Coordinates of C-alpha atoms and ligand atoms in Angstrom, one line a residue:
X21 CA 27.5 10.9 -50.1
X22 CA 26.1 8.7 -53.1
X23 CA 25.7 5.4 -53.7
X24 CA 29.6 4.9 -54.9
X25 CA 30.8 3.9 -51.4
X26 CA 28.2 1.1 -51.2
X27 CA 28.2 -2.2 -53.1
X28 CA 25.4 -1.9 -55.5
X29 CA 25.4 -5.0 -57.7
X30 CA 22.8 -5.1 -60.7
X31 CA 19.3 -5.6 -59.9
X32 CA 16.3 -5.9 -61.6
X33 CA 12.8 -4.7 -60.1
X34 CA 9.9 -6.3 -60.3
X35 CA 7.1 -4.8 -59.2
X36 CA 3.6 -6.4 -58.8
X37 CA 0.6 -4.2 -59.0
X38 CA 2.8 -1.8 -61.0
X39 CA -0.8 0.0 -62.2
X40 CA -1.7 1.0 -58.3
X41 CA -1.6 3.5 -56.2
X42 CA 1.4 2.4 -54.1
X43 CA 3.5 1.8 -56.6
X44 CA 2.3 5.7 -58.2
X45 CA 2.9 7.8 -55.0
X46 CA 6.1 5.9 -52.8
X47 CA 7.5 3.3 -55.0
X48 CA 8.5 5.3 -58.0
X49 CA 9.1 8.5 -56.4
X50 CA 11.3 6.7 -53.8
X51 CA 13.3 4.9 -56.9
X52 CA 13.7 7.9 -58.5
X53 CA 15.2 9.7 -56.1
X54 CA 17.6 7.2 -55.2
X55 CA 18.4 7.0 -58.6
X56 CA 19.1 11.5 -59.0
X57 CA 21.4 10.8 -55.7
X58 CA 23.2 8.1 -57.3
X59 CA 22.2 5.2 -54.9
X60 CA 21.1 2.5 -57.7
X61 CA 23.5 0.5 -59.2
X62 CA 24.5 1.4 -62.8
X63 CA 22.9 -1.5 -64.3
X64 CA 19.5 -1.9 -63.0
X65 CA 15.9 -2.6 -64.4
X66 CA 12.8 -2.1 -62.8
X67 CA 9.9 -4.1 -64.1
X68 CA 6.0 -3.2 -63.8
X69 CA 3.4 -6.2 -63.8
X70 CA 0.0 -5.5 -63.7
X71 CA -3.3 -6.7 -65.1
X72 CA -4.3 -3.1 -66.3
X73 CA -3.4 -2.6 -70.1
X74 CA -0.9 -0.2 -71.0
X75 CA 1.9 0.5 -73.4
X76 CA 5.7 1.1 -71.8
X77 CA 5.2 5.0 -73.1
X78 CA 2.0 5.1 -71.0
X79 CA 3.0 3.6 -68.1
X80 CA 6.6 5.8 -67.9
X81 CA 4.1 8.6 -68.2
X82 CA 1.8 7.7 -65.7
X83 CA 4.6 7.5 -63.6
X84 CA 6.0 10.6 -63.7
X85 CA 3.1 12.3 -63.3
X86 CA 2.9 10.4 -59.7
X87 CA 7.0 11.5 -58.7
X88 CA 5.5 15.2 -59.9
X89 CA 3.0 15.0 -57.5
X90 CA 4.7 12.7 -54.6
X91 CA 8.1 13.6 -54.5
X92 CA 10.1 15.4 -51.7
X93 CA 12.1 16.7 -54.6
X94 CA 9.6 18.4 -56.3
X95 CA 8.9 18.5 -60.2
X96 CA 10.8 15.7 -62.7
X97 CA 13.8 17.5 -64.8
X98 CA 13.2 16.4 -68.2
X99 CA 16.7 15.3 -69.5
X100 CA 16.8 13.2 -65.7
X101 CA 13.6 11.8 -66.2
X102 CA 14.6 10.5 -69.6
X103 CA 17.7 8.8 -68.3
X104 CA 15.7 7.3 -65.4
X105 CA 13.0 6.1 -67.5
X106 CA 15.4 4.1 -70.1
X107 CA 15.7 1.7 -67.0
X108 CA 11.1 1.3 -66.8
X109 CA 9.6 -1.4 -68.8
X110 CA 6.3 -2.7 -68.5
X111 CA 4.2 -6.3 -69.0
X112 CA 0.4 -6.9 -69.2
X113 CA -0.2 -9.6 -67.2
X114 CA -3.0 -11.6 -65.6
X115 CA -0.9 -12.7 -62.0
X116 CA -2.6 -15.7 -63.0
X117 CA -0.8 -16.6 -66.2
X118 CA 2.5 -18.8 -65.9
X119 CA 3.3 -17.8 -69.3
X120 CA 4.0 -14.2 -67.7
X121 CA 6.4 -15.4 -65.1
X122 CA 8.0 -17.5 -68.0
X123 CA 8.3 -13.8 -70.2
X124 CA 9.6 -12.0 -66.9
X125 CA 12.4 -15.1 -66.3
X126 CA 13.5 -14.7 -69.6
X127 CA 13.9 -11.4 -69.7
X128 CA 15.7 -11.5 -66.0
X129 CA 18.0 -13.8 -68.1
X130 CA 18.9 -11.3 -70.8
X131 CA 19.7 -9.0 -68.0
X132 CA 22.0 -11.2 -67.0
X133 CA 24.0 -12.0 -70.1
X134 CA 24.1 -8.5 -70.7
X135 CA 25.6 -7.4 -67.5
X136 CA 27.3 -10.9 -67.3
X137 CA 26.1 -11.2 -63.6
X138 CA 23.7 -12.8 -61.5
X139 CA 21.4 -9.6 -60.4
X140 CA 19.6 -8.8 -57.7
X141 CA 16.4 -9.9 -58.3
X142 CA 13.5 -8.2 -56.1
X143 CA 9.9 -9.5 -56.5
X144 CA 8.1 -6.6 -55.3
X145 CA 4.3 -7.3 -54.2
X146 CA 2.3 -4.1 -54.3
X147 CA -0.8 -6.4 -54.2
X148 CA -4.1 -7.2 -52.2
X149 CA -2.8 -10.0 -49.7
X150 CA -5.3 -12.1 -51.1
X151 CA -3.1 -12.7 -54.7
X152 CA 0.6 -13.2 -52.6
X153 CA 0.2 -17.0 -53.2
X154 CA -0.5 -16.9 -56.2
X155 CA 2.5 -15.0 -57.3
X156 CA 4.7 -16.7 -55.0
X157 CA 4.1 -20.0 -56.5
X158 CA 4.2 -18.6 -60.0
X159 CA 7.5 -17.7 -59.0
X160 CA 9.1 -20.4 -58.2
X161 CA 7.0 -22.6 -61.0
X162 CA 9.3 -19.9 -63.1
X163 CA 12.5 -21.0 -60.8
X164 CA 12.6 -17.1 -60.1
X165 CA 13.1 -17.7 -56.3
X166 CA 16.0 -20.6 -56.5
X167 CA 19.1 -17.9 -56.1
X168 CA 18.8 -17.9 -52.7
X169 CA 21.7 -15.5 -52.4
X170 CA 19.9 -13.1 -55.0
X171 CA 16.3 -13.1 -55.2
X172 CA 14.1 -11.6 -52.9
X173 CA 10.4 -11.0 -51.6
X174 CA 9.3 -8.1 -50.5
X175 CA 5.5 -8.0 -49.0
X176 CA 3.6 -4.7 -47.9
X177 CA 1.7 -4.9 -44.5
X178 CA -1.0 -5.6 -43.8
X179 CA 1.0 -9.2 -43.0
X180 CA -2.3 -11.6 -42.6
X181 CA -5.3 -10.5 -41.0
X182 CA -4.5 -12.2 -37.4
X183 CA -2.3 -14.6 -36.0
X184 CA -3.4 -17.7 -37.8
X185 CA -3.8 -15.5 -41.2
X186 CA -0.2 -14.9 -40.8
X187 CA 0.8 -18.0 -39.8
X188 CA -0.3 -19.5 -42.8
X189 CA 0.8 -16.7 -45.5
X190 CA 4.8 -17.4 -44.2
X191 CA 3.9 -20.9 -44.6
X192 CA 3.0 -20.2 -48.2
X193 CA 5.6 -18.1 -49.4
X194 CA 7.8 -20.6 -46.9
X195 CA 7.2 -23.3 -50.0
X196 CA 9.0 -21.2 -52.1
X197 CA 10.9 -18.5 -50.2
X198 CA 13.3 -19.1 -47.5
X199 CA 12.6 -16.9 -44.3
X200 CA 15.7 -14.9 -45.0
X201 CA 14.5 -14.0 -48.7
X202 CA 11.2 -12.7 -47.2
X203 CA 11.4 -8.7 -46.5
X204 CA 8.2 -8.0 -44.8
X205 CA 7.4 -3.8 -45.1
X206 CA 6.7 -2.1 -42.3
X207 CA 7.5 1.5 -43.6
X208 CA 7.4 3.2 -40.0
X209 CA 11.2 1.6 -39.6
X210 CA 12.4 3.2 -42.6
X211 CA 11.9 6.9 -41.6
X212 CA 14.5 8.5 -40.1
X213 CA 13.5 9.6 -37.0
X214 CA 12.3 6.2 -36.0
X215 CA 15.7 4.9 -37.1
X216 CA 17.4 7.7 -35.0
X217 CA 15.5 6.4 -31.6
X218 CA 18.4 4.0 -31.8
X219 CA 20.7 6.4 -32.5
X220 CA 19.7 8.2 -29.7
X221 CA 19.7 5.9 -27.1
X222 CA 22.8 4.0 -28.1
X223 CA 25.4 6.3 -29.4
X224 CA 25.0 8.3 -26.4
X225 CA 26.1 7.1 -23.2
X226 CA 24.3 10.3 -21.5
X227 CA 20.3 8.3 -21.6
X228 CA 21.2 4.7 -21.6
X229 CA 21.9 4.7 -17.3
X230 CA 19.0 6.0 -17.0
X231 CA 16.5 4.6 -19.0
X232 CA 14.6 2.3 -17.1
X233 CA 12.1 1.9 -14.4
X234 CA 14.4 3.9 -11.5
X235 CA 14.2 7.0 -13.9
X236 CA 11.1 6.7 -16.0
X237 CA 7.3 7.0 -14.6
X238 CA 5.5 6.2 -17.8
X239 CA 5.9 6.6 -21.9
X240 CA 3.3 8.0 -24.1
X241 CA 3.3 6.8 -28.2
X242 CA 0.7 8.8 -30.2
X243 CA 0.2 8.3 -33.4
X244 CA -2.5 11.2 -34.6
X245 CA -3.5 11.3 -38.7
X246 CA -5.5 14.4 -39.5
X247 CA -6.7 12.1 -42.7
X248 CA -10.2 9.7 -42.3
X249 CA -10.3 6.6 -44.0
X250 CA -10.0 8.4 -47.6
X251 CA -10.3 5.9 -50.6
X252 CA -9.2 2.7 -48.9
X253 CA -12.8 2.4 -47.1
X254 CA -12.8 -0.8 -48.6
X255 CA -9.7 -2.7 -46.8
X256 CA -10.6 -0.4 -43.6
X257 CA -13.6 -2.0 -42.5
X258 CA -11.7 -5.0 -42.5
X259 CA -9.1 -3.9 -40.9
X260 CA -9.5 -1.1 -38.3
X261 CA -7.2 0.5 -36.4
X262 CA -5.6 -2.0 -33.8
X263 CA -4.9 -4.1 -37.1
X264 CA -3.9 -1.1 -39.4
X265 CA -1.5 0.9 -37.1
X266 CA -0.9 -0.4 -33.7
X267 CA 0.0 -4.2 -34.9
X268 CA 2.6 -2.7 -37.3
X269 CA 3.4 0.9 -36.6
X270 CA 2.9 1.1 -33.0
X271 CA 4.4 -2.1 -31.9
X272 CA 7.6 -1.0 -33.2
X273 CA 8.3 2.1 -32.1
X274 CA 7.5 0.8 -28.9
X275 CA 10.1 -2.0 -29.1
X276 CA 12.9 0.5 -30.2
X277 CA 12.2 2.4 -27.3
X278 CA 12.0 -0.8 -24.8
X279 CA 14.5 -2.5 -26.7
X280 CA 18.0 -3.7 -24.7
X281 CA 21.2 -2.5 -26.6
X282 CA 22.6 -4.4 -29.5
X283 CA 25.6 -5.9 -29.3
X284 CA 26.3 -5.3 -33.2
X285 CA 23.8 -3.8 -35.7
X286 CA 23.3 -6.6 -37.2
X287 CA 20.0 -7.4 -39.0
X288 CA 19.3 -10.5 -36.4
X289 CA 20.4 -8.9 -33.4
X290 CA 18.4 -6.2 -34.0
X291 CA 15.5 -8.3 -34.4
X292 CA 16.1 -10.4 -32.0
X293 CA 16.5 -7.3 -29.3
X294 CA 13.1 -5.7 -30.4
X295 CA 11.5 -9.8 -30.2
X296 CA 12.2 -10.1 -26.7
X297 CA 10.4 -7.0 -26.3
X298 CA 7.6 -8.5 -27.6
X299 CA 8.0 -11.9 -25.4
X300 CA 8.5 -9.4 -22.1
X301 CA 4.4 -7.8 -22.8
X302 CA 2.4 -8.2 -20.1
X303 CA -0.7 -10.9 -21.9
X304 CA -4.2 -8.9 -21.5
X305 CA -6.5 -10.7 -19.5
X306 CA -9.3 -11.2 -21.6
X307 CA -11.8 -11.1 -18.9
X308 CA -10.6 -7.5 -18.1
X309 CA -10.0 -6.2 -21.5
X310 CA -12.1 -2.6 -21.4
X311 CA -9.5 -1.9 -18.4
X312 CA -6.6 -1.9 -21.0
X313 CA -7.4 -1.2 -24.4
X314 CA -10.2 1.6 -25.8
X315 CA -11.8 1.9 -28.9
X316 CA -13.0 4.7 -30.8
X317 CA -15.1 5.7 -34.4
X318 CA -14.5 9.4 -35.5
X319 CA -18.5 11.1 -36.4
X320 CA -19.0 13.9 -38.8
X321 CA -17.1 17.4 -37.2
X322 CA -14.7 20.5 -38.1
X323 CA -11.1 19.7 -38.8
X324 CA -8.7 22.9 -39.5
X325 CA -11.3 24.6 -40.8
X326 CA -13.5 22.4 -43.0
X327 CA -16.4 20.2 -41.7
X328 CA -15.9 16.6 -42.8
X329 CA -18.4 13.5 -43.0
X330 CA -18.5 10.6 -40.4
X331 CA -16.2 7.4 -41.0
X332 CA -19.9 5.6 -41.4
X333 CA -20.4 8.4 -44.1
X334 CA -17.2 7.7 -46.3
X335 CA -17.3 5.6 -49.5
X336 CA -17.3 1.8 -49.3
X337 CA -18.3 1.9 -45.4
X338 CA -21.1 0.6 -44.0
X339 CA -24.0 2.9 -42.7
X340 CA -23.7 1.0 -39.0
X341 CA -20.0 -0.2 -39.1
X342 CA -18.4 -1.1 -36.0
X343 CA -15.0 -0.8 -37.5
X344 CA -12.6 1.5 -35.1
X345 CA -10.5 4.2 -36.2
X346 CA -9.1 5.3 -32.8
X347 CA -7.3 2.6 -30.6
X348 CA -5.9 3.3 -26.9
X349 CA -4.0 0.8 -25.2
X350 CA -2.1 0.5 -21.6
X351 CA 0.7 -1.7 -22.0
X352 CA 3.8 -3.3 -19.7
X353 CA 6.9 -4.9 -20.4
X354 CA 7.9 -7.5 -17.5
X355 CA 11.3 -7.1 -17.6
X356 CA 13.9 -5.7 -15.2
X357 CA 14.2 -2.9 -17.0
X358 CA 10.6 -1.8 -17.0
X359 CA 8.6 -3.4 -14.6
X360 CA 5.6 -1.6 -13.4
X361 CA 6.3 1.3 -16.1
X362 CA 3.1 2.0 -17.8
X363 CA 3.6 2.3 -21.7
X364 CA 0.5 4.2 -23.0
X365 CA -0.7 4.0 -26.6
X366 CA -3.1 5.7 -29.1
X367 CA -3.6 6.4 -33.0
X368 CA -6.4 7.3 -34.4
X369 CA -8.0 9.3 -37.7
X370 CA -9.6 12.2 -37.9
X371 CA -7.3 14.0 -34.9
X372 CA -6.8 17.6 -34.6
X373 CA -3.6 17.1 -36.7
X374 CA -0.7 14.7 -38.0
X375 CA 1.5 14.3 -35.1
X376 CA 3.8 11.2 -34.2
X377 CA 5.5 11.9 -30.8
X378 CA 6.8 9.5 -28.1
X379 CA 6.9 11.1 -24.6
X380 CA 9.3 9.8 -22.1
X381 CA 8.1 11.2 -18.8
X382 CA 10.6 10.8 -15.9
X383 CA 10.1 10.4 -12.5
X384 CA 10.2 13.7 -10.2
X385 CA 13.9 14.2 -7.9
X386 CA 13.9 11.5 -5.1
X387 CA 13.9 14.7 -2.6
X388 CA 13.1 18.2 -3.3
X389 CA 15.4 20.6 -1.7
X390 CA 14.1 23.9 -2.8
X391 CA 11.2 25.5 -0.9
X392 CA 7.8 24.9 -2.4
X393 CA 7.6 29.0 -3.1
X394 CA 11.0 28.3 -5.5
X395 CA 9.4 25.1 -6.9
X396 CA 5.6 26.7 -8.1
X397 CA 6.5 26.0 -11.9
X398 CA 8.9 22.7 -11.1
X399 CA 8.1 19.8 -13.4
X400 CA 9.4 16.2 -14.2
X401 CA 12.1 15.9 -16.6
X402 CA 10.5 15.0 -20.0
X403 CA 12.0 14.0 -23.6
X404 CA 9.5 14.4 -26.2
X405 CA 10.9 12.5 -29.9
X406 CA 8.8 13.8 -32.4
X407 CA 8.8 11.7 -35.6
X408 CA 6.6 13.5 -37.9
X409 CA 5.9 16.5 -38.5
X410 CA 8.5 19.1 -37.5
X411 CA 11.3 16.1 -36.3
X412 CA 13.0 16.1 -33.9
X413 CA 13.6 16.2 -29.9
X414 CA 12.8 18.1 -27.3
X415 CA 14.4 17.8 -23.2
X416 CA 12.5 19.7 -20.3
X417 CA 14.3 20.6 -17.6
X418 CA 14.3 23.0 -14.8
X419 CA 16.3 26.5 -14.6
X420 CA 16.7 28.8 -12.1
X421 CA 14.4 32.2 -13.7
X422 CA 16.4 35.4 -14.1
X423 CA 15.9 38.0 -10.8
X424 CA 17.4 38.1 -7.2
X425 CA 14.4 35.2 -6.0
X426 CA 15.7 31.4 -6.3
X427 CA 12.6 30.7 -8.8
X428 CA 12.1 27.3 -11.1
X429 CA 10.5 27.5 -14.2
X430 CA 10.6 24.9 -17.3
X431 CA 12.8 24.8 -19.7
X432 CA 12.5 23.0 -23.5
X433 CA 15.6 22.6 -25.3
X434 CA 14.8 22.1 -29.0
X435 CA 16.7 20.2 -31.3
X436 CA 15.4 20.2 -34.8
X437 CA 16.4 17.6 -37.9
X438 CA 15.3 20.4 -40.3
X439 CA 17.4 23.5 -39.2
X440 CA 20.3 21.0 -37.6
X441 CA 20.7 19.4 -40.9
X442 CA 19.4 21.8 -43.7
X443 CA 18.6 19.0 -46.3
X444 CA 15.3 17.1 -46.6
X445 CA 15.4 13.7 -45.4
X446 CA 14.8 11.0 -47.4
X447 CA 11.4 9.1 -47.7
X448 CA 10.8 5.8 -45.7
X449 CA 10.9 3.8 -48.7
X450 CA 13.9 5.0 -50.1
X451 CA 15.8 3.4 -47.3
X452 CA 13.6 0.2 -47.6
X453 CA 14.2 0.0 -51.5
X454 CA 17.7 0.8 -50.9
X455 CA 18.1 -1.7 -48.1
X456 CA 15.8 -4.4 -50.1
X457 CA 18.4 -4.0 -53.2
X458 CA 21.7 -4.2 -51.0
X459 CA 19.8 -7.3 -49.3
X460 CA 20.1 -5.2 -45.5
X461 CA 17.0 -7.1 -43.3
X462 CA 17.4 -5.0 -40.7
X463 CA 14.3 -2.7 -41.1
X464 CA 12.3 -5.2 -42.0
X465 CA 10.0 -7.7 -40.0
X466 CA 11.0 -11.3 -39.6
X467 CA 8.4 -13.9 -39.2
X468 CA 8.6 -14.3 -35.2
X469 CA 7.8 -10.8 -34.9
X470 CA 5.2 -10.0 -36.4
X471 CA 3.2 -13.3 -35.5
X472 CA 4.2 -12.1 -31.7
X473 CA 2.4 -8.7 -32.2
X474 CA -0.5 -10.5 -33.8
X475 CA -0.2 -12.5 -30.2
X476 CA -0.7 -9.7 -28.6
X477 CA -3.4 -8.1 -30.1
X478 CA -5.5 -11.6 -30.3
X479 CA -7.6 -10.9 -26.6
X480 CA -8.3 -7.6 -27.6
X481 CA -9.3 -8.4 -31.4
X482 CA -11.3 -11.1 -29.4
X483 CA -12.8 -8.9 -26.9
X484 CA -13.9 -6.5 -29.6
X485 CA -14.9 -8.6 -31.8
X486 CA -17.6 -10.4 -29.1
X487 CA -18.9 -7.1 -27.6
X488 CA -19.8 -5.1 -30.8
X489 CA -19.4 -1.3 -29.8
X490 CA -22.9 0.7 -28.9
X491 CA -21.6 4.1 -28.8
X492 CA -20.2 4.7 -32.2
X493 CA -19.1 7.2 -33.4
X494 CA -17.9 8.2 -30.0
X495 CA -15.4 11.1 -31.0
X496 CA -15.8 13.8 -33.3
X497 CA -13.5 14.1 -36.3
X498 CA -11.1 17.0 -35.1
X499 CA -11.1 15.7 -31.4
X500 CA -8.3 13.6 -29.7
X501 CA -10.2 10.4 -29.7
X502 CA -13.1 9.8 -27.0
X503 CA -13.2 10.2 -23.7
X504 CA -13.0 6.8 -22.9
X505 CA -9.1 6.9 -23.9
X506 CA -8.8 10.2 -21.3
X507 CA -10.6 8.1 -18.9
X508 CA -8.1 4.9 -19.3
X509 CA -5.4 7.2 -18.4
X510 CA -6.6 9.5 -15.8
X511 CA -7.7 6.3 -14.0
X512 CA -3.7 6.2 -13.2
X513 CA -3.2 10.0 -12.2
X514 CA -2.0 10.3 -16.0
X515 CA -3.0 12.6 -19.1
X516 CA -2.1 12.5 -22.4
X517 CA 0.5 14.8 -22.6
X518 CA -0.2 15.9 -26.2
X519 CA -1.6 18.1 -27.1
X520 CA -0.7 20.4 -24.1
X521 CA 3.1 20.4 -24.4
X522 CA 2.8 22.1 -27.9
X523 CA 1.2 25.2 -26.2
X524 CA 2.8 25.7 -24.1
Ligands
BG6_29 C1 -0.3 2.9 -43.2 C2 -1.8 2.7 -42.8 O1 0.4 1.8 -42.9 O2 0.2 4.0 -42.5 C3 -2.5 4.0 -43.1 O3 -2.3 1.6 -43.5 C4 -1.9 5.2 -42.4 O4 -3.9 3.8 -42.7 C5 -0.4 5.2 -42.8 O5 -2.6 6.3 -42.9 C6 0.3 6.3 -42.0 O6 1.6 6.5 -42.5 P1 2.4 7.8 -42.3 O7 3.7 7.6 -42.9 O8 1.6 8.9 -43.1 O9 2.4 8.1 -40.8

């Protein structure tokens, strides 16, 4: 399939921060890959802004070393990467400057007489959330936010700090913006196997009957990085990891699994479905925090191999920080549908190994009718969705073993995206460029949303923030978090179910 059977009007691209590293490793290598499979529209431009000097010859360059290095597709074809780059340009600009925005609106405007069309016009902010409001009023000083219809905003996560933080940045862009122009990133919705949970659940009737509280015991969501806190110490120790992953990342995937079915795919309905989601979370007590949420700091230890330094060790981190990079929490949704369910979740830097996995564990059979000698090996039904690396899904069941003895043993039936559909999927923002320039909202966060999940997060960012931590680091790097998180779950008869069902 290409881009033909879709409505691509022309659009121009204007990127922010057009000199960092986001814009180096995902942007371009996203744009030029939808560009290779013939998903961007025959006219379109795509503009860098930064403060860095650099001549359009350099910064085309710089590029295409980045797609090199970053791209799914491997090395840039030169007579490809000539075509592709006829569409870069690049302005020297202090974000500061209204002459700038003046420049850029102009030039929009020759686009415009040239392709005699209004274009898309996406304002990109690859940018320290410290400069959006700036930019955003620049904007509209330069009337490049009036086309309602046309021009967009699209703003990477971290969305504000905490609720309030947030609060105000819509406000802000709000002055300029309407809510529906806003595209708030979180790139977790844009990969596929977090867009097939839907899929999954609601274009088979086989699961939907039966997922809820009758069938379910508990859900697992672990969201493992083998990585520390590489360069970004910096934002890090501001941010941590209840703020950096389980605010964005981990509040989704647990709303597409908890979600209730759409009635269309609509971008609002969709929203709307995972927001009452959101609404249905059980508030933490604040008094009883420690009983619900766990935090963790990785030390110095051996990962695959190699020994690597403490989190307090790495650049632009303080020698005593209290900044977590594991987080554990024990969550309910108080709805019909899930009551009493426990949804258990964890991420956290410097694990054994990259590994995003939901695990749906079901309940046992109301009544077991084979004899406890055929039933040694029996086990729960279990689904395991594994959304990076090696995606895909795995059932447990039960079968009868081979021989003349009625014997149970478990059973994993594998289905993998890689060998199921022999071709590489796409990155995460290649659908959220793609989406951004057809003007789809559906993958991205709406303003509701994400000051819920700031909502939620307040008692613990609270809690933590009163009680300082004593025992960091309290996990070796290469270990799967600290034994506080083991503890939070074992005090319900639970485990953590990875890593154990992988060696099985
Ligand atoms: C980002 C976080 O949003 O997601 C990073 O800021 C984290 O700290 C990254 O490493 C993980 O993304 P992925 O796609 O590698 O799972």
């Amino acid at each position: 399939m290409n881009g033909n059977s879709l409505k691509l009007r022309p659009t121009v691209l204007v990127i922010f921060g057009a000199g960092g590293d986001l814009t180096w490793r995902k942007l371009v290598p996203a744009l030029y890959n939808l560009f290779l499979e013939g998903w961007l529209p025959e006219h379109f431009a795509i503009v860098g802004v930064d403060r860095k000097a650099m001549t359009g010859e350099e910064f085309t360059e710089h590029l295409r070393t980045g797609v090199n290095q970053f791209s799914r597709r491997g090395k840039t074809e030169a007579e490809r990467w000539s075509e592709f780059a006829q569409h870069l340009s690049y302005r020297t600009a202090d974000f500061d400057d209204q002459g700038a925005y003046q420049q850029l609106a102009a030039q929009i405007a020759t686009d415009r007489k040239a392709w005699a069309t209004n274009p898309e016009c996406i304002f990109y902010l690859a940018i320290p959330p410290a400069l959006i409001e700036m930019v955003v009023v620049h904007l509209g000083k330069a009337k490049l936010a009036r086309d309602r219809g046309h021009a967009r905003v699209v703003v990477e996560k971290p969305f504000g700090h905490d609720l309030a933080s947030a609060q105000a940045l819509t406000r802000q862009i709000t002055k300029v913006f309407d809510e529906a122009q806003i595209y708030r990133i979180d790139h977790y919705l844009g990969k596929e196997t977090v867009q097939n949970i839907l899929a999954f659940r609601f274009a088979n009737a086989l699961f939907e009957p039966i997922w809820d509280r009758r069938y379910i015991d508990h859900i697992q969501i672990t969201v493992a990085e083998a990585v520390g806190v590489e360069h970004r110490g910096g934002y890090y120790e501001h941010a941590g990891a209840l703020r950096d992953m389980v605010q964005s990342h981990l509040m989704q995937l647990l709303c597409l699994i908890a979600m209730e079915p759409p009635v269309s795919f609509v971008a609002d309905e969709i929203r709307n479905k995972k927001i009452d989601v959101l609404r249905a979370l059980r508030p933490l007590p604040p008094e009883h925090i420690h009983k619900f949420a766990v935090r963790g700091q990785y030390g110095s230890g051996w990962l695959q191999g190699e020994h690597v330094p403490a989190y307090r060790e790495e650049p632009d981190v303080a020698a005593a920080s209290t900044t977590e990079t594991f987080a554990a929490l024990k969550l309910f949704v108080d709805n019909w549908r899930w009551q009493d369910v426990t949804f258990y979740l964890r991420t956290g830097k410097r694990m054994p190994e990259k590994q995003s996995t939901i695990v749906i564990q079901f309940r046992p059979v109301p009544h077991q009718s084979f004899p406890s000698s055929a039933a040694m090996g029996w086990e729960p039904n279990r689904l395991l969705m594994r959304i990076q690396p090696q995606e895909g899904i795995i059932l447990r069941f039960q079968a009868k073993q081979p021989g003349p003895l009625m014997r149970l043993s478990s059973m994993d039936m594998h289905f993998a995206y890689a060998e199921a559909f022999k071709t590489t999927p796409p990155e995460a923002y290649e659908t959220l460029l793609l989406d951004a320039i057809l003007g789809d909202a559906t993958l991205f966060m709406r303003a509701d949303q994400v000051e819920i999940a700031w909502s939620i997060m307040a008692p613990i960012l609270a809690a933590w923030a009163t009680v300082p931590p004593t025992d960091f680091p309290n996990y070796p790097a290469g270990a799967w978090g600290p034994e506080a998180a083991e503890a939070l779950i074992a005090q319900d008869g639970r485990s953590w179910l990875l890593p154990a069902l992988e060696q099985d």
